[in-house]
Amino acid sequence: MPRSVPLRRTLGFLIALGALTPSLVAAEPGEDARPKVCVALSGGGALGLAHVGVLRELEAMQVPVDCIAGTSMGAIVGGLYAAGYSPAELEELVATLDWTSLIRDRPDRRHLPYRRKVDDLNYLTHWELGVSKQGIRLPDALVSGHRLGAELQLLTLRAAGIDDFDRLPLPFRAVAADASTAETIVLDHGALATALRASMAVPGLFAPVEVDGRLLVDGGVVSNLPVAVARELGAAVVIAVDLHAPVAERQRPKSIAGVLSQSLDALSQREVARAVEDADIVLRPEVDEWGLLDFDVGEELVERGAEATRGQADALQALALDEAAWRRHLERQRRAEPTLPIRQVVIEPGPGLPQAAVARSVRTRPGGDLDPLLLSGELERL
């Protein structure tokens, strides 16, 4: 059985969620109880942006999502949706975030001073070496993942204070793996950003994430399509989104990212096959022509997810709600985003950074409410 690992507690306020029975959603007065529907989103790096299109089309069909489980990029998309992001907001993130820079742990070149751009050209890699009494220390991954982690902290501010993922607008689980034992770790509480970052710690690409003394890596190593986790959430119906290319259709990888992607697929091939058999509805977006780091085609990936969902319209329509029931479902899921008032802005620049120059780049001011996307852009420019 997968085990849950406690994550660090964040600052706090709690939002209560109405009780759900194990496999039926509690009915409103005058309504019959209906099957509980859970979505399982697989990993796949950039390919996981297709999940946004899936969620958009499910809403267009008025198919309710009562809980969600995700691995790697599936955890990031699923976690943000569970925290209350709408498909339209997720599409905005796909279009506006510089995902490639986040993954590379490097600022956008447009925001670099000329000297830094020259340095980028002079050095082929950006690996950092450490020196200790034991000698030179090599990095434990191509990138540390600090920028991705910081961005996730901003994006999950609307879930601040919620350390029980059953209390999110949608109950949610993220899947990671213990780097030492290869044990499946189901993250069901703690800081949401930490859970998402751990679930996407692709071995060799990102540094592992330490949680309570355990090093966690990408859940795709052990459970890349978390249908079983969705069942544990009490789902009567599981909609699985599988981003894996059939073995016979795989091409020779042409990059490090391609090698990593196929290696993870090979490790999880049997588990994914079992998960597909256990799912009630399986959606397979046609994304085989792209790879793990092809974030520059994010909008096309979203559309491929939408197309795959429309292709299963007949099966999905059996789960659709009528207009009145759908409005009530959205009201429960789309809670008002909590406002986080800014009481003070403290700027402490490092050596060589004039405080006045930094202050000019930051438009976030006391007296207003924190805008995570605005602050993210300001930090990017710095």
Tab-separated table of N, CA and C in Angstrom, residues 250-373:
chain	number	residue	atom	x	y	z
A	250	ARG	N	7.618	4.230	-30.255
A	250	ARG	CA	8.672	5.095	-29.733
A	250	ARG	C	9.826	5.208	-30.720
A	251	GLN	N	10.355	6.432	-30.834
A	251	GLN	CA	11.477	6.684	-31.722
A	251	GLN	C	12.761	6.794	-30.909
A	252	ARG	N	13.883	6.666	-31.602
A	252	ARG	CA	15.167	6.811	-30.924
A	252	ARG	C	15.279	8.222	-30.361
A	253	PRO	N	15.559	8.367	-29.051
A	253	PRO	CA	15.649	9.710	-28.468
A	253	PRO	C	16.804	10.498	-29.060
A	254	LYS	N	16.591	11.809	-29.241
A	254	LYS	CA	17.591	12.668	-29.866
A	254	LYS	C	18.198	13.676	-28.890
A	255	SER	N	17.867	13.555	-27.605
A	255	SER	CA	18.369	14.512	-26.621
A	255	SER	C	18.411	13.858	-25.251
A	256	ILE	N	19.066	14.555	-24.300
A	256	ILE	CA	19.082	14.064	-22.923
A	256	ILE	C	17.664	13.960	-22.394
A	257	ALA	N	16.835	14.967	-22.717
A	257	ALA	CA	15.449	14.943	-22.255
A	257	ALA	C	14.712	13.731	-22.812
A	258	GLY	N	14.990	13.400	-24.085
A	258	GLY	CA	14.353	12.230	-24.677
A	258	GLY	C	14.773	10.941	-24.010
A	259	VAL	N	16.062	10.846	-23.680
A	259	VAL	CA	16.560	9.660	-22.975
A	259	VAL	C	15.897	9.538	-21.608
A	260	LEU	N	15.813	10.654	-20.861
A	260	LEU	CA	15.169	10.640	-19.549
A	260	LEU	C	13.713	10.226	-19.663
A	261	SER	N	13.021	10.781	-20.662
A	261	SER	CA	11.606	10.481	-20.835
A	261	SER	C	11.377	8.999	-21.107
A	262	GLN	N	12.147	8.437	-22.044
A	262	GLN	CA	11.965	7.020	-22.366
A	262	GLN	C	12.412	6.121	-21.223
A	263	SER	N	13.414	6.548	-20.460
A	263	SER	CA	13.853	5.752	-19.313
A	263	SER	C	12.753	5.663	-18.268
A	264	LEU	N	12.102	6.798	-17.987
A	264	LEU	CA	11.004	6.796	-17.024
A	264	LEU	C	9.842	5.960	-17.534
A	265	ASP	N	9.552	6.068	-18.833
A	265	ASP	CA	8.481	5.257	-19.413
A	265	ASP	C	8.773	3.772	-19.258
A	266	ALA	N	10.025	3.389	-19.519
A	266	ALA	CA	10.390	1.976	-19.422
A	266	ALA	C	10.241	1.462	-17.995
A	267	LEU	N	10.639	2.291	-17.015
A	267	LEU	CA	10.539	1.888	-15.618
A	267	LEU	C	9.094	1.676	-15.194
A	268	SER	N	8.189	2.482	-15.743
A	268	SER	CA	6.802	2.439	-15.278
A	268	SER	C	5.858	1.721	-16.243
A	269	GLN	N	6.400	1.077	-17.278
A	269	GLN	CA	5.564	0.507	-18.338
A	269	GLN	C	4.527	-0.482	-17.812
A	270	ARG	N	4.949	-1.431	-16.973
A	270	ARG	CA	4.011	-2.436	-16.468
A	270	ARG	C	2.964	-1.803	-15.561
A	271	GLU	N	3.413	-0.893	-14.710
A	271	GLU	CA	2.474	-0.238	-13.796
A	271	GLU	C	1.431	0.548	-14.573
A	272	VAL	N	1.850	1.238	-15.623
A	272	VAL	CA	0.916	2.016	-16.432
A	272	VAL	C	-0.086	1.094	-17.117
A	273	ALA	N	0.379	-0.048	-17.617
A	273	ALA	CA	-0.529	-1.002	-18.262
A	273	ALA	C	-1.606	-1.472	-17.287
A	274	ARG	N	-1.214	-1.750	-16.051
A	274	ARG	CA	-2.197	-2.156	-15.038
A	274	ARG	C	-3.160	-1.011	-14.729
A	275	ALA	N	-2.629	0.202	-14.662
A	275	ALA	CA	-3.470	1.356	-14.359
A	275	ALA	C	-4.510	1.583	-15.445
A	276	VAL	N	-4.094	1.435	-16.696
A	276	VAL	CA	-5.019	1.610	-17.815
A	276	VAL	C	-6.157	0.596	-17.727
A	277	GLU	N	-5.832	-0.643	-17.375
A	277	GLU	CA	-6.865	-1.670	-17.248
A	277	GLU	C	-7.848	-1.351	-16.132
A	278	ASP	N	-7.375	-0.708	-15.073
A	278	ASP	CA	-8.228	-0.425	-13.919
A	278	ASP	C	-9.061	0.839	-14.100
A	279	ALA	N	-8.705	1.686	-15.048
A	279	ALA	CA	-9.448	2.933	-15.258
A	279	ALA	C	-10.766	2.651	-15.970
A	280	ASP	N	-11.728	3.539	-15.776
A	280	ASP	CA	-13.028	3.389	-16.433
A	280	ASP	C	-13.042	4.058	-17.803
A	281	ILE	N	-12.394	5.210	-17.908
A	281	ILE	CA	-12.281	5.929	-19.178
A	281	ILE	C	-10.822	6.354	-19.324
A	282	VAL	N	-10.223	6.070	-20.478
A	282	VAL	CA	-8.817	6.407	-20.710
A	282	VAL	C	-8.730	7.405	-21.862
A	283	LEU	N	-8.081	8.531	-21.609
A	283	LEU	CA	-7.846	9.544	-22.633
A	283	LEU	C	-6.373	9.516	-23.003
A	284	ARG	N	-6.091	9.489	-24.316
A	284	ARG	CA	-4.705	9.431	-24.784
A	284	ARG	C	-4.443	10.566	-25.775
A	285	PRO	N	-4.052	11.730	-25.294
A	285	PRO	CA	-3.708	12.826	-26.209
A	285	PRO	C	-2.572	12.420	-27.144
A	286	GLU	N	-2.656	12.839	-28.392
A	286	GLU	CA	-1.625	12.515	-29.381
A	286	GLU	C	-0.489	13.531	-29.259
A	287	VAL	N	0.488	13.181	-28.429
A	287	VAL	CA	1.600	14.099	-28.140
A	287	VAL	C	2.955	13.447	-28.409
A	288	ASP	N	2.955	12.339	-29.151
A	288	ASP	CA	4.180	11.557	-29.325
A	288	ASP	C	5.282	12.314	-30.063
A	289	GLU	N	4.925	13.338	-30.835
A	289	GLU	CA	5.939	14.044	-31.625
A	289	GLU	C	6.779	15.011	-30.794
A	290	TRP	N	6.397	15.218	-29.534
A	290	TRP	CA	7.126	16.145	-28.675
A	290	TRP	C	7.750	15.421	-27.496
A	291	GLY	N	8.600	16.150	-26.751
A	291	GLY	CA	9.330	15.522	-25.657
A	291	GLY	C	9.163	16.233	-24.336
A	292	LEU	N	9.932	15.755	-23.384
A	292	LEU	CA	9.857	16.165	-21.985
A	292	LEU	C	10.000	17.669	-21.778
A	293	LEU	N	10.807	18.341	-22.598
A	293	LEU	CA	11.115	19.755	-22.380
A	293	LEU	C	10.555	20.679	-23.460
A	294	ASP	N	9.598	20.209	-24.236
A	294	ASP	CA	9.047	21.022	-25.327
A	294	ASP	C	7.940	21.956	-24.834
A	295	PHE	N	8.284	22.808	-23.868
A	295	PHE	CA	7.298	23.725	-23.305
A	295	PHE	C	6.923	24.836	-24.279
A	296	ASP	N	7.736	25.044	-25.324
A	296	ASP	CA	7.444	26.111	-26.271
A	296	ASP	C	6.216	25.819	-27.120
A	297	VAL	N	5.717	24.589	-27.115
A	297	VAL	CA	4.505	24.253	-27.867
A	297	VAL	C	3.351	23.993	-26.894
A	298	GLY	N	3.382	24.678	-25.759
A	298	GLY	CA	2.393	24.440	-24.717
A	298	GLY	C	0.957	24.595	-25.180
A	299	GLU	N	0.676	25.630	-25.959
A	299	GLU	CA	-0.705	25.860	-26.393
A	299	GLU	C	-1.182	24.746	-27.322
A	300	GLU	N	-0.295	24.219	-28.155
A	300	GLU	CA	-0.659	23.085	-29.014
A	300	GLU	C	-0.920	21.838	-28.172
A	301	LEU	N	-0.127	21.645	-27.130
A	301	LEU	CA	-0.329	20.497	-26.246
A	301	LEU	C	-1.681	20.583	-25.544
A	302	VAL	N	-2.061	21.784	-25.135
A	302	VAL	CA	-3.382	21.972	-24.522
A	302	VAL	C	-4.475	21.522	-25.487
A	303	GLU	N	-4.342	21.912	-26.752
A	303	GLU	CA	-5.363	21.545	-27.741
A	303	GLU	C	-5.400	20.038	-27.987
A	304	ARG	N	-4.234	19.384	-27.947
A	304	ARG	CA	-4.230	17.929	-28.125
A	304	ARG	C	-4.988	17.248	-26.978
A	305	GLY	N	-4.844	17.782	-25.767
A	305	GLY	CA	-5.605	17.244	-24.646
A	305	GLY	C	-7.096	17.426	-24.840
A	306	ALA	N	-7.477	18.593	-25.347
A	306	ALA	CA	-8.891	18.867	-25.595
A	306	ALA	C	-9.449	17.928	-26.666
A	307	GLU	N	-8.666	17.703	-27.726
A	307	GLU	CA	-9.120	16.810	-28.801
A	307	GLU	C	-9.333	15.388	-28.295
A	308	ALA	N	-8.417	14.904	-27.469
A	308	ALA	CA	-8.556	13.549	-26.933
A	308	ALA	C	-9.812	13.424	-26.080
A	309	THR	N	-10.145	14.470	-25.361
A	309	THR	CA	-11.338	14.450	-24.513
A	309	THR	C	-12.601	14.452	-25.363
A	310	ARG	N	-12.623	15.286	-26.384
A	310	ARG	CA	-13.791	15.301	-27.272
A	310	ARG	C	-13.964	13.962	-27.970
A	311	GLY	N	-12.861	13.259	-28.205
A	311	GLY	CA	-12.940	11.948	-28.842
A	311	GLY	C	-13.633	10.898	-27.997
A	312	GLN	N	-13.758	11.149	-26.695
A	312	GLN	CA	-14.452	10.224	-25.790
A	312	GLN	C	-15.764	10.838	-25.305
A	313	ALA	N	-16.339	11.717	-26.104
A	313	ALA	CA	-17.527	12.461	-25.680
A	313	ALA	C	-18.685	11.547	-25.312
A	314	ASP	N	-18.896	10.480	-26.072
A	314	ASP	CA	-20.036	9.598	-25.797
A	314	ASP	C	-19.947	8.999	-24.399
A	315	ALA	N	-18.762	8.501	-24.032
A	315	ALA	CA	-18.598	7.901	-22.705
A	315	ALA	C	-18.686	8.958	-21.612
A	316	LEU	N	-18.147	10.136	-21.875
A	316	LEU	CA	-18.115	11.180	-20.849
A	316	LEU	C	-19.479	11.816	-20.618
A	317	GLN	N	-20.292	11.904	-21.673
A	317	GLN	CA	-21.598	12.542	-21.517
A	317	GLN	C	-22.486	11.797	-20.532
A	318	ALA	N	-22.226	10.508	-20.343
A	318	ALA	CA	-23.007	9.745	-19.367
A	318	ALA	C	-22.778	10.251	-17.946
A	319	LEU	N	-21.677	10.995	-17.731
A	319	LEU	CA	-21.357	11.521	-16.403
A	319	LEU	C	-21.770	12.981	-16.239
A	320	ALA	N	-22.249	13.603	-17.316
A	320	ALA	CA	-22.513	15.042	-17.300
A	320	ALA	C	-23.681	15.395	-16.384
A	321	LEU	N	-23.606	16.588	-15.788
A	321	LEU	CA	-24.661	17.104	-14.920
A	321	LEU	C	-25.580	18.033	-15.706
A	322	ASP	N	-26.806	18.189	-15.222
A	322	ASP	CA	-27.678	19.194	-15.830
A	322	ASP	C	-27.209	20.581	-15.384
A	323	GLU	N	-27.795	21.607	-15.966
A	323	GLU	CA	-27.298	22.967	-15.762
A	323	GLU	C	-27.321	23.385	-14.293
A	324	ALA	N	-28.411	23.090	-13.597
A	324	ALA	CA	-28.524	23.512	-12.195
A	324	ALA	C	-27.500	22.796	-11.320
A	325	ALA	N	-27.367	21.487	-11.515
A	325	ALA	CA	-26.409	20.714	-10.718
A	325	ALA	C	-24.977	21.137	-11.037
A	326	TRP	N	-24.718	21.480	-12.302
A	326	TRP	CA	-23.375	21.915	-12.687
A	326	TRP	C	-23.008	23.240	-12.012
A	327	ARG	N	-23.958	24.169	-11.956
A	327	ARG	CA	-23.686	25.448	-11.298
A	327	ARG	C	-23.351	25.239	-9.826
A	328	ARG	N	-24.086	24.340	-9.173
A	328	ARG	CA	-23.805	24.072	-7.764
A	328	ARG	C	-22.429	23.435	-7.589
A	329	HIS	N	-22.071	22.536	-8.527
A	329	HIS	CA	-20.749	21.898	-8.457
A	329	HIS	C	-19.640	22.939	-8.571
A	330	LEU	N	-19.776	23.862	-9.523
A	330	LEU	CA	-18.742	24.886	-9.705
A	330	LEU	C	-18.664	25.818	-8.506
A	331	GLU	N	-19.801	26.125	-7.897
A	331	GLU	CA	-19.794	26.989	-6.715
A	331	GLU	C	-19.011	26.352	-5.577
A	332	ARG	N	-19.128	25.031	-5.445
A	332	ARG	CA	-18.378	24.354	-4.389
A	332	ARG	C	-16.890	24.322	-4.716
A	333	GLN	N	-16.578	24.180	-6.009
A	333	GLN	CA	-15.175	24.050	-6.411
A	333	GLN	C	-14.481	25.400	-6.538
A	334	ARG	N	-15.155	26.389	-7.100
A	334	ARG	CA	-14.541	27.694	-7.364
A	334	ARG	C	-14.759	28.620	-6.175
A	335	ARG	N	-14.019	28.402	-5.151
A	335	ARG	CA	-14.118	29.297	-4.013
A	335	ARG	C	-13.470	30.631	-4.351
A	336	ALA	N	-13.932	31.667	-3.677
A	336	ALA	CA	-13.301	32.976	-3.868
A	336	ALA	C	-11.837	32.888	-3.450
A	337	GLU	N	-10.962	33.405	-4.300
A	337	GLU	CA	-9.535	33.373	-3.975
A	337	GLU	C	-9.268	34.228	-2.745
A	338	PRO	N	-8.637	33.666	-1.715
A	338	PRO	CA	-8.389	34.460	-0.510
A	338	PRO	C	-7.456	35.627	-0.807
A	339	THR	N	-7.769	36.773	-0.229
A	339	THR	CA	-6.901	37.935	-0.401
A	339	THR	C	-5.814	37.913	0.662
A	340	LEU	N	-4.606	38.251	0.245
A	340	LEU	CA	-3.465	38.293	1.153
A	340	LEU	C	-2.972	39.732	1.208
A	341	PRO	N	-3.449	40.528	2.178
A	341	PRO	CA	-3.061	41.944	2.245
A	341	PRO	C	-1.571	42.114	2.514
A	342	ILE	N	-0.979	43.092	1.837
A	342	ILE	CA	0.449	43.385	2.003
A	342	ILE	C	0.589	44.477	3.056
A	343	ARG	N	1.189	44.154	4.167
A	343	ARG	CA	1.374	45.125	5.245
A	343	ARG	C	2.728	45.829	5.158
A	344	GLN	N	3.719	45.134	4.610
A	344	GLN	CA	5.059	45.717	4.576
A	344	GLN	C	5.860	45.059	3.460
A	345	VAL	N	6.668	45.836	2.772
A	345	VAL	CA	7.596	45.318	1.769
A	345	VAL	C	9.010	45.666	2.230
A	346	VAL	N	9.816	44.654	2.485
A	346	VAL	CA	11.184	44.855	2.950
A	346	VAL	C	12.140	44.404	1.853
A	347	ILE	N	13.011	45.283	1.420
A	347	ILE	CA	13.973	44.977	0.364
A	347	ILE	C	15.359	44.892	0.981
A	348	GLU	N	15.973	43.737	0.889
A	348	GLU	CA	17.321	43.526	1.418
A	348	GLU	C	18.208	42.994	0.298
A	349	PRO	N	18.698	43.858	-0.587
A	349	PRO	CA	19.512	43.401	-1.717
A	349	PRO	C	20.852	42.857	-1.253
A	350	GLY	N	21.393	41.971	-2.041
A	350	GLY	CA	22.701	41.416	-1.737
A	350	GLY	C	23.805	42.393	-2.093
A	351	PRO	N	25.063	41.991	-1.879
A	351	PRO	CA	26.207	42.863	-2.182
A	351	PRO	C	26.201	43.291	-3.645
A	352	GLY	N	26.440	44.581	-3.879
A	352	GLY	CA	26.529	45.084	-5.241
A	352	GLY	C	25.204	45.429	-5.872
A	353	LEU	N	24.089	45.252	-5.150
A	353	LEU	CA	22.772	45.579	-5.686
A	353	LEU	C	22.228	46.801	-4.958
A	354	PRO	N	22.167	47.960	-5.606
A	354	PRO	CA	21.654	49.166	-4.951
A	354	PRO	C	20.189	48.989	-4.563
A	355	GLN	N	19.849	49.347	-3.341
A	355	GLN	CA	18.482	49.178	-2.866
A	355	GLN	C	17.492	49.970	-3.712
A	356	ALA	N	17.881	51.170	-4.122
A	356	ALA	CA	16.978	52.006	-4.917
A	356	ALA	C	16.661	51.353	-6.258
A	357	ALA	N	17.668	50.741	-6.877
A	357	ALA	CA	17.450	50.088	-8.168
A	357	ALA	C	16.506	48.901	-8.023
A	358	VAL	N	16.689	48.145	-6.957
A	358	VAL	CA	15.797	47.011	-6.719
A	358	VAL	C	14.377	47.506	-6.469
A	359	ALA	N	14.251	48.565	-5.666
A	359	ALA	CA	12.926	49.101	-5.336
A	359	ALA	C	12.184	49.552	-6.583
A	360	ARG	N	12.916	50.106	-7.569
A	360	ARG	CA	12.260	50.560	-8.797
A	360	ARG	C	11.685	49.397	-9.592
A	361	SER	N	12.262	48.208	-9.440
A	361	SER	CA	11.800	47.039	-10.193
A	361	SER	C	10.614	46.346	-9.537
A	362	VAL	N	10.322	46.728	-8.301
A	362	VAL	CA	9.248	46.061	-7.555
A	362	VAL	C	8.062	47.008	-7.429
A	363	ARG	N	6.955	46.656	-8.071
A	363	ARG	CA	5.749	47.480	-7.994
A	363	ARG	C	4.815	47.034	-6.879
A	364	THR	N	5.081	45.891	-6.273
A	364	THR	CA	4.268	45.424	-5.154
A	364	THR	C	4.447	46.386	-3.984
A	365	ARG	N	3.354	46.921	-3.490
A	365	ARG	CA	3.414	47.952	-2.458
A	365	ARG	C	2.503	47.601	-1.278
A	366	PRO	N	2.833	48.096	-0.082
A	366	PRO	CA	1.951	47.897	1.071
A	366	PRO	C	0.589	48.542	0.826
A	367	GLY	N	-0.432	47.954	1.425
A	367	GLY	CA	-1.775	48.509	1.310
A	367	GLY	C	-2.644	47.796	0.300
A	368	GLY	N	-2.029	47.079	-0.638
A	368	GLY	CA	-2.801	46.329	-1.618
A	368	GLY	C	-2.844	44.855	-1.267
A	369	ASP	N	-3.397	44.062	-2.182
A	369	ASP	CA	-3.424	42.613	-2.013
A	369	ASP	C	-2.338	41.988	-2.882
A	370	LEU	N	-1.761	40.918	-2.394
A	370	LEU	CA	-0.682	40.258	-3.120
A	370	LEU	C	-1.202	39.630	-4.405
A	371	ASP	N	-0.544	39.944	-5.515
A	371	ASP	CA	-0.837	39.344	-6.815
A	371	ASP	C	0.316	38.402	-7.143
A	372	PRO	N	0.117	37.084	-7.008
A	372	PRO	CA	1.225	36.145	-7.213
A	372	PRO	C	1.866	36.257	-8.591
A	373	LEU	N	1.048	36.443	-9.647
A	373	LEU	CA	1.605	36.512	-10.998
A	373	LEU	C	2.423	37.788	-11.187
